[in-house]
PDB file of N, CA and C in Angstrom:
ATOM      1  N   HIS A 719      99.965  98.569 100.576  1.00  0.00           N
ATOM      2  CA  HIS A 719      98.786  98.239 101.347  1.00  0.00           C
ATOM      3  C   HIS A 719      97.629  97.940 100.395  1.00  0.00           C
ATOM      4  N   TYR A 720      96.993  96.804 100.653  1.00  0.00           N
ATOM      5  CA  TYR A 720      95.796  96.490  99.872  1.00  0.00           C
ATOM      6  C   TYR A 720      94.686  97.455 100.292  1.00  0.00           C
ATOM      7  N   ILE A 721      94.422  97.524 101.583  1.00  0.00           N
ATOM      8  CA  ILE A 721      93.479  98.510 102.120  1.00  0.00           C
ATOM      9  C   ILE A 721      94.312  99.735 102.492  1.00  0.00           C
ATOM     10  N   SER A 722      93.907 100.889 102.036  1.00  0.00           N
ATOM     11  CA  SER A 722      94.665 102.117 102.258  1.00  0.00           C
ATOM     12  C   SER A 722      94.975 102.345 103.739  1.00  0.00           C
ATOM     13  N   ARG A 723      96.114 102.983 103.982  1.00  0.00           N
ATOM     14  CA  ARG A 723      96.540 103.263 105.358  1.00  0.00           C
ATOM     15  C   ARG A 723      95.635 104.255 106.075  1.00  0.00           C
ATOM     16  N   ILE A 724      94.758 104.916 105.375  1.00  0.00           N
ATOM     17  CA  ILE A 724      93.829 105.820 106.066  1.00  0.00           C
ATOM     18  C   ILE A 724      92.863 105.050 106.952  1.00  0.00           C
ATOM     19  N   HIS A 725      92.726 103.750 106.688  1.00  0.00           N
ATOM     20  CA  HIS A 725      91.873 102.884 107.507  1.00  0.00           C
ATOM     21  C   HIS A 725      92.754 102.248 108.586  1.00  0.00           C
ATOM     22  N   MET A 726      92.759 102.848 109.754  1.00  0.00           N
ATOM     23  CA  MET A 726      93.675 102.440 110.819  1.00  0.00           C
ATOM     24  C   MET A 726      93.441 101.021 111.322  1.00  0.00           C
ATOM     25  N   SER A 727      92.244 100.504 111.168  1.00  0.00           N
ATOM     26  CA  SER A 727      91.981  99.150 111.679  1.00  0.00           C
ATOM     27  C   SER A 727      92.734  98.079 110.903  1.00  0.00           C
ATOM     28  N   THR A 728      93.189  98.394 109.681  1.00  0.00           N
ATOM     29  CA  THR A 728      93.957  97.428 108.890  1.00  0.00           C
ATOM     30  C   THR A 728      95.346  97.939 108.524  1.00  0.00           C
ATOM     31  N   ALA A 729      95.657  99.154 108.888  1.00  0.00           N
ATOM     32  CA  ALA A 729      96.921  99.779 108.467  1.00  0.00           C
ATOM     33  C   ALA A 729      98.152  99.015 108.961  1.00  0.00           C
ATOM     34  N   PHE A 730      98.061  98.402 110.120  1.00  0.00           N
ATOM     35  CA  PHE A 730      99.214  97.732 110.704  1.00  0.00           C
ATOM     36  C   PHE A 730      99.146  96.207 110.608  1.00  0.00           C
ATOM     37  N   ASP A 731      98.174  95.694 109.908  1.00  0.00           N
ATOM     38  CA  ASP A 731      98.086  94.255 109.694  1.00  0.00           C
ATOM     39  C   ASP A 731      99.104  93.911 108.608  1.00  0.00           C
ATOM     40  N   LEU A 732     100.140  93.174 108.963  1.00  0.00           N
ATOM     41  CA  LEU A 732     101.221  92.893 108.023  1.00  0.00           C
ATOM     42  C   LEU A 732     100.744  92.115 106.800  1.00  0.00           C
ATOM     43  N   ARG A 733      99.628  91.414 106.925  1.00  0.00           N
ATOM     44  CA  ARG A 733      99.087  90.699 105.772  1.00  0.00           C
ATOM     45  C   ARG A 733      98.448  91.652 104.776  1.00  0.00           C
ATOM     46  N   ASN A 734      98.295  92.915 105.156  1.00  0.00           N
ATOM     47  CA  ASN A 734      97.737  93.954 104.298  1.00  0.00           C
ATOM     48  C   ASN A 734      98.838  94.674 103.517  1.00  0.00           C
ATOM     49  N   ILE A 735     100.091  94.309 103.763  1.00  0.00           N
ATOM     50  CA  ILE A 735     101.222  95.015 103.173  1.00  0.00           C
ATOM     51  C   ILE A 735     102.014  94.058 102.290  1.00  0.00           C
ATOM     52  N   HIS A 736     102.179  94.429 101.027  1.00  0.00           N
ATOM     53  CA  HIS A 736     102.919  93.610 100.074  1.00  0.00           C
ATOM     54  C   HIS A 736     103.656  94.510  99.102  1.00  0.00           C
ATOM     55  N   LEU A 737     104.791  94.049  98.650  1.00  0.00           N
ATOM     56  CA  LEU A 737     105.557  94.812  97.676  1.00  0.00           C
ATOM     57  C   LEU A 737     104.912  94.711  96.302  1.00  0.00           C
ATOM     58  N   GLN A 738     104.971  95.823  95.585  1.00  0.00           N
ATOM     59  CA  GLN A 738     104.535  95.853  94.206  1.00  0.00           C
ATOM     60  C   GLN A 738     105.585  96.605  93.412  1.00  0.00           C
ATOM     61  N   CYS A 739     105.604  96.362  92.128  1.00  0.00           N
ATOM     62  CA  CYS A 739     106.507  97.145  91.303  1.00  0.00           C
ATOM     63  C   CYS A 739     105.988  98.580  91.239  1.00  0.00           C
ATOM     64  N   LYS A 740     106.881  99.492  90.980  1.00  0.00           N
ATOM     65  CA  LYS A 740     106.538 100.914  90.950  1.00  0.00           C
ATOM     66  C   LYS A 740     105.443 101.195  89.917  1.00  0.00           C
ATOM     67  N   TYR A 741     105.536 100.549  88.762  1.00  0.00           N
ATOM     68  CA  TYR A 741     104.557 100.782  87.707  1.00  0.00           C
ATOM     69  C   TYR A 741     103.146 100.397  88.164  1.00  0.00           C
ATOM     70  N   CYS A 742     103.000  99.207  88.729  1.00  0.00           N
ATOM     71  CA  CYS A 742     101.674  98.762  89.211  1.00  0.00           C
ATOM     72  C   CYS A 742     101.165  99.674  90.317  1.00  0.00           C
ATOM     73  N   ASN A 743     102.046 100.015  91.223  1.00  0.00           N
ATOM     74  CA  ASN A 743     101.650 100.800  92.378  1.00  0.00           C
ATOM     75  C   ASN A 743     101.256 102.225  92.003  1.00  0.00           C
ATOM     76  N   GLU A 744     102.036 102.861  91.165  1.00  0.00           N
ATOM     77  CA  GLU A 744     101.792 104.266  90.864  1.00  0.00           C
ATOM     78  C   GLU A 744     100.925 104.477  89.627  1.00  0.00           C
ATOM     79  N   HIS A 745     101.234 103.788  88.550  1.00  0.00           N
ATOM     80  CA  HIS A 745     100.548 104.057  87.290  1.00  0.00           C
ATOM     81  C   HIS A 745      99.259 103.259  87.114  1.00  0.00           C
ATOM     82  N   LEU A 746      99.203 102.102  87.713  1.00  0.00           N
ATOM     83  CA  LEU A 746      97.984 101.284  87.608  1.00  0.00           C
ATOM     84  C   LEU A 746      97.128 101.386  88.873  1.00  0.00           C
ATOM     85  N   HIS A 747      97.452 102.358  89.718  1.00  0.00           N
ATOM     86  CA  HIS A 747      96.690 102.585  90.960  1.00  0.00           C
ATOM     87  C   HIS A 747      96.549 101.300  91.769  1.00  0.00           C
ATOM     88  N   TRP A 748      97.669 100.725  92.086  1.00  0.00           N
ATOM     89  CA  TRP A 748      97.817  99.505  92.881  1.00  0.00           C
ATOM     90  C   TRP A 748      97.481  98.248  92.102  1.00  0.00           C
ATOM     91  N   ASN A 749      96.998  98.382  90.891  1.00  0.00           N
ATOM     92  CA  ASN A 749      96.593  97.210  90.116  1.00  0.00           C
ATOM     93  C   ASN A 749      95.706  96.321  90.995  1.00  0.00           C
ATOM     94  N   ILE A 750      94.705  96.942  91.564  1.00  0.00           N
ATOM     95  CA  ILE A 750      93.929  96.388  92.666  1.00  0.00           C
ATOM     96  C   ILE A 750      93.253  95.056  92.336  1.00  0.00           C
ATOM     97  N   ILE A 751      92.832  94.858  91.105  1.00  0.00           N
ATOM     98  CA  ILE A 751      92.167  93.597  90.753  1.00  0.00           C
ATOM     99  C   ILE A 751      93.146  92.431  90.857  1.00  0.00           C
ATOM    100  N   GLU A 752      94.332  92.601  90.301  1.00  0.00           N
ATOM    101  CA  GLU A 752      95.347  91.547  90.393  1.00  0.00           C
ATOM    102  C   GLU A 752      95.862  91.411  91.821  1.00  0.00           C
ATOM    103  N   TYR A 753      95.971  92.535  92.509  1.00  0.00           N
ATOM    104  CA  TYR A 753      96.405  92.526  93.909  1.00  0.00           C
ATOM    105  C   TYR A 753      95.456  91.642  94.716  1.00  0.00           C
ATOM    106  N   ARG A 754      94.163  91.867  94.551  1.00  0.00           N
ATOM    107  CA  ARG A 754      93.154  91.100  95.283  1.00  0.00           C
ATOM    108  C   ARG A 754      93.244  89.614  94.930  1.00  0.00           C
ATOM    109  N   LYS A 755      93.346  89.305  93.635  1.00  0.00           N
ATOM    110  CA  LYS A 755      93.456  87.899  93.209  1.00  0.00           C
ATOM    111  C   LYS A 755      94.649  87.216  93.869  1.00  0.00           C
ATOM    112  N   ASN A 756      95.766  87.905  93.920  1.00  0.00           N
ATOM    113  CA  ASN A 756      96.965  87.319  94.520  1.00  0.00           C
ATOM    114  C   ASN A 756      96.844  87.182  96.032  1.00  0.00           C
ATOM    115  N   LEU A 757      96.151  88.114  96.675  1.00  0.00           N
ATOM    116  CA  LEU A 757      95.917  87.965  98.120  1.00  0.00           C
ATOM    117  C   LEU A 757      95.055  86.736  98.394  1.00  0.00           C
ATOM    118  N   ILE A 758      94.060  86.521  97.565  1.00  0.00           N
ATOM    119  CA  ILE A 758      93.207  85.340  97.732  1.00  0.00           C
ATOM    120  C   ILE A 758      94.032  84.069  97.562  1.00  0.00           C
ATOM    121  N   LYS A 759      94.939  84.056  96.593  1.00  0.00           N
ATOM    122  CA  LYS A 759      95.815  82.890  96.409  1.00  0.00           C
ATOM    123  C   LYS A 759      96.729  82.695  97.609  1.00  0.00           C
ATOM    124  N   LYS A 760      97.275  83.798  98.124  1.00  0.00           N
ATOM    125  CA  LYS A 760      98.244  83.708  99.217  1.00  0.00           C
ATOM    126  C   LYS A 760      97.578  83.362 100.546  1.00  0.00           C
ATOM    127  N   TYR A 761      96.438  83.946 100.813  1.00  0.00           N
ATOM    128  CA  TYR A 761      95.735  83.696 102.074  1.00  0.00           C
ATOM    129  C   TYR A 761      94.478  82.876 101.782  1.00  0.00           C
ATOM    130  N   TRP A 762      93.362  83.531 101.596  1.00  0.00           N
ATOM    131  CA  TRP A 762      92.113  82.868 101.231  1.00  0.00           C
ATOM    132  C   TRP A 762      91.066  83.960 101.057  1.00  0.00           C
ATOM    133  N   LEU A 763      89.986  83.639 100.398  1.00  0.00           N
ATOM    134  CA  LEU A 763      88.937  84.620 100.111  1.00  0.00           C
ATOM    135  C   LEU A 763      88.369  85.221 101.389  1.00  0.00           C
ATOM    136  N   GLU A 764      88.122  84.380 102.391  1.00  0.00           N
ATOM    137  CA  GLU A 764      87.532  84.872 103.638  1.00  0.00           C
ATOM    138  C   GLU A 764      88.433  85.917 104.300  1.00  0.00           C
ATOM    139  N   PHE A 765      89.744  85.709 104.212  1.00  0.00           N
ATOM    140  CA  PHE A 765      90.668  86.683 104.794  1.00  0.00           C
ATOM    141  C   PHE A 765      90.566  88.019 104.076  1.00  0.00           C
ATOM    142  N   VAL A 766      90.544  88.002 102.763  1.00  0.00           N
ATOM    143  CA  VAL A 766      90.467  89.235 101.972  1.00  0.00           C
ATOM    144  C   VAL A 766      89.150  89.955 102.255  1.00  0.00           C
ATOM    145  N   GLU A 767      88.080  89.213 102.310  1.00  0.00           N
ATOM    146  CA  GLU A 767      86.785  89.820 102.632  1.00  0.00           C
ATOM    147  C   GLU A 767      86.781  90.399 104.033  1.00  0.00           C
ATOM    148  N   ASP A 768      87.459  89.735 104.960  1.00  0.00           N
ATOM    149  CA  ASP A 768      87.569  90.249 106.326  1.00  0.00           C
ATOM    150  C   ASP A 768      88.337  91.573 106.344  1.00  0.00           C
ATOM    151  N   LEU A 769      89.441  91.660 105.611  1.00  0.00           N
ATOM    152  CA  LEU A 769      90.175  92.928 105.509  1.00  0.00           C
ATOM    153  C   LEU A 769      89.266  94.022 104.965  1.00  0.00           C
ATOM    154  N   GLU A 770      88.526  93.700 103.946  1.00  0.00           N
ATOM    155  CA  GLU A 770      87.642  94.686 103.315  1.00  0.00           C
ATOM    156  C   GLU A 770      86.554  95.161 104.280  1.00  0.00           C
ATOM    157  N   ARG A 771      86.053  94.268 105.113  1.00  0.00           N
ATOM    158  CA  ARG A 771      85.052  94.650 106.118  1.00  0.00           C
ATOM    159  C   ARG A 771      85.676  95.482 107.236  1.00  0.00           C
ATOM    160  N   ARG A 772      86.864  95.042 107.697  1.00  0.00           N
ATOM    161  CA  ARG A 772      87.491  95.693 108.849  1.00  0.00           C
ATOM    162  C   ARG A 772      87.934  97.122 108.567  1.00  0.00           C
ATOM    163  N   LYS A 773      88.087  97.494 107.313  1.00  0.00           N
ATOM    164  CA  LYS A 773      88.560  98.846 107.011  1.00  0.00           C
ATOM    165  C   LYS A 773      87.605  99.904 107.548  1.00  0.00           C
ATOM    166  N   HIS A 774      86.356  99.532 107.801  1.00  0.00           N
ATOM    167  CA  HIS A 774      85.365 100.475 108.299  1.00  0.00           C
ATOM    168  C   HIS A 774      85.290 100.511 109.831  1.00  0.00           C
ATOM    169  N   GLU A 775      86.015  99.638 110.486  1.00  0.00           N
ATOM    170  CA  GLU A 775      85.998  99.600 111.948  1.00  0.00           C
ATOM    171  C   GLU A 775      86.907 100.687 112.518  1.00  0.00           C
ATOM    172  N   ILE A 776      86.635 101.063 113.738  1.00  0.00           N
ATOM    173  CA  ILE A 776      87.506 101.985 114.452  1.00  0.00           C
ATOM    174  C   ILE A 776      88.367 101.155 115.387  1.00  0.00           C
ATOM    175  N   LYS A 777      89.669 101.331 115.276  1.00  0.00           N
ATOM    176  CA  LYS A 777      90.604 100.557 116.104  1.00  0.00           C
ATOM    177  C   LYS A 777      91.417 101.514 116.950  1.00  0.00           C
ATOM    178  N   ASN A 778      91.351 101.346 118.252  1.00  0.00           N
ATOM    179  CA  ASN A 778      92.173 102.118 119.178  1.00  0.00           C
ATOM    180  C   ASN A 778      93.226 101.180 119.747  1.00  0.00           C
ATOM    181  N   TYR A 779      94.469 101.377 119.320  1.00  0.00           N
ATOM    182  CA  TYR A 779      95.560 100.521 119.753  1.00  0.00           C
ATOM    183  C   TYR A 779      96.062 100.923 121.130  1.00  0.00           C
ATOM    184  N   THR A 780      96.445  99.923 121.900  1.00  0.00           N
ATOM    185  CA  THR A 780      97.108 100.197 123.174  1.00  0.00           C
ATOM    186  C   THR A 780      98.601 100.401 122.887  1.00  0.00           C
ATOM    187  N   VAL A 781      99.301 100.959 123.851  1.00  0.00           N
ATOM    188  CA  VAL A 781     100.742 101.144 123.714  1.00  0.00           C
ATOM    189  C   VAL A 781     101.420  99.794 123.503  1.00  0.00           C
ATOM    190  N   GLU A 782     100.976  98.786 124.227  1.00  0.00           N
ATOM    191  CA  GLU A 782     101.558  97.454 124.114  1.00  0.00           C
ATOM    192  C   GLU A 782     101.335  96.864 122.719  1.00  0.00           C
ATOM    193  N   GLU A 783     100.146  97.047 122.186  1.00  0.00           N
ATOM    194  CA  GLU A 783      99.865  96.547 120.838  1.00  0.00           C
ATOM    195  C   GLU A 783     100.759  97.230 119.802  1.00  0.00           C
ATOM    196  N   LEU A 784     100.909  98.535 119.930  1.00  0.00           N
ATOM    197  CA  LEU A 784     101.762  99.270 118.992  1.00  0.00           C
ATOM    198  C   LEU A 784     103.217  98.848 119.114  1.00  0.00           C
ATOM    199  N   GLN A 785     103.678  98.644 120.335  1.00  0.00           N
ATOM    200  CA  GLN A 785     105.061  98.209 120.535  1.00  0.00           C
ATOM    201  C   GLN A 785     105.279  96.819 119.933  1.00  0.00           C
ATOM    202  N   SER A 786     104.314  95.952 120.094  1.00  0.00           N
ATOM    203  CA  SER A 786     104.396  94.621 119.506  1.00  0.00           C
ATOM    204  C   SER A 786     104.428  94.713 117.972  1.00  0.00           C
ATOM    205  N   LEU A 787     103.603  95.564 117.409  1.00  0.00           N
ATOM    206  CA  LEU A 787     103.600  95.766 115.959  1.00  0.00           C
ATOM    207  C   LEU A 787     104.950  96.300 115.471  1.00  0.00           C
ATOM    208  N   ILE A 788     105.520  97.222 116.196  1.00  0.00           N
ATOM    209  CA  ILE A 788     106.836  97.763 115.840  1.00  0.00           C
ATOM    210  C   ILE A 788     107.880  96.657 115.864  1.00  0.00           C
ATOM    211  N   ASN A 789     107.886  95.862 116.917  1.00  0.00           N
ATOM    212  CA  ASN A 789     108.855  94.769 117.030  1.00  0.00           C
ATOM    213  C   ASN A 789     108.679  93.742 115.914  1.00  0.00           C
ATOM    214  N   ASP A 790     107.435  93.364 115.638  1.00  0.00           N
ATOM    215  CA  ASP A 790     107.166  92.400 114.566  1.00  0.00           C
ATOM    216  C   ASP A 790     107.632  92.936 113.216  1.00  0.00           C
ATOM    217  N   THR A 791     107.384  94.209 112.984  1.00  0.00           N
ATOM    218  CA  THR A 791     107.774  94.818 111.714  1.00  0.00           C
ATOM    219  C   THR A 791     109.292  94.885 111.586  1.00  0.00           C
ATOM    220  N   LYS A 792     109.987  95.217 112.648  1.00  0.00           N
ATOM    221  CA  LYS A 792     111.452  95.245 112.617  1.00  0.00           C
ATOM    222  C   LYS A 792     112.017  93.867 112.295  1.00  0.00           C
ATOM    223  N   LEU A 793     111.433  92.830 112.891  1.00  0.00           N
ATOM    224  CA  LEU A 793     111.878  91.463 112.606  1.00  0.00           C
ATOM    225  C   LEU A 793     111.644  91.097 111.146  1.00  0.00           C
ATOM    226  N   LEU A 794     110.488  91.474 110.640  1.00  0.00           N
ATOM    227  CA  LEU A 794     110.176  91.188 109.241  1.00  0.00           C
ATOM    228  C   LEU A 794     111.134  91.919 108.294  1.00  0.00           C
ATOM    229  N   ILE A 795     111.431  93.159 108.582  1.00  0.00           N
ATOM    230  CA  ILE A 795     112.366  93.928 107.758  1.00  0.00           C
ATOM    231  C   ILE A 795     113.740  93.284 107.775  1.00  0.00           C
ATOM    232  N   GLU A 796     114.194  92.885 108.930  1.00  0.00           N
ATOM    233  CA  GLU A 796     115.510  92.241 109.033  1.00  0.00           C
ATOM    234  C   GLU A 796     115.529  90.918 108.262  1.00  0.00           C
ATOM    235  N   LYS A 797     114.471  90.162 108.371  1.00  0.00           N
ATOM    236  CA  LYS A 797     114.373  88.900 107.639  1.00  0.00           C
ATOM    237  C   LYS A 797     114.448  89.155 106.131  1.00  0.00           C
ATOM    238  N   GLU A 798     113.740  90.170 105.650  1.00  0.00           N
ATOM    239  CA  GLU A 798     113.751  90.491 104.222  1.00  0.00           C
ATOM    240  C   GLU A 798     115.114  91.011 103.774  1.00  0.00           C
ATOM    241  N   ARG A 799     115.776  91.775 104.609  1.00  0.00           N
ATOM    242  CA  ARG A 799     117.127  92.251 104.280  1.00  0.00           C
ATOM    243  C   ARG A 799     118.086  91.071 104.077  1.00  0.00           C
ATOM    244  N   LYS A 800     118.020  90.122 104.988  1.00  0.00           N
ATOM    245  CA  LYS A 800     118.886  88.945 104.888  1.00  0.00           C
ATOM    246  C   LYS A 800     118.564  88.126 103.649  1.00  0.00           C
ATOM    247  N   ARG A 801     117.283  88.041 103.327  1.00  0.00           N
ATOM    248  CA  ARG A 801     116.866  87.284 102.157  1.00  0.00           C
ATOM    249  C   ARG A 801     117.374  87.926 100.870  1.00  0.00           C
ATOM    250  N   MET A 802     117.472  89.230 100.854  1.00  0.00           N
ATOM    251  CA  MET A 802     117.886  89.961  99.659  1.00  0.00           C
ATOM    252  C   MET A 802     119.388  89.950  99.434  1.00  0.00           C
ATOM    253  N   ILE A 803     120.141  89.598 100.447  1.00  0.00           N
ATOM    254  CA  ILE A 803     121.616  89.612 100.317  1.00  0.00           C
ATOM    255  C   ILE A 803     122.094  88.402  99.547  1.00  0.00           C
TER     256      ILE A 803
END
């Protein structure tokens, strides 16, 4: 997660979740400067700034929203599993 999961308003945004190597994630504390640069390349500056702003918002999810997030995440995981084979 680019924005920590303690910020619920961005915790389930799949664009906030990216794989990193263990070294960057654990020893370089997310290597946040490079992480941010790569997010800007992948999406755009406005998106990254929006994530950074939204981390301070309070988000109350409905059951339907959470179920949709679960389904989307399951599909993404399955897609990545197939890609890795």
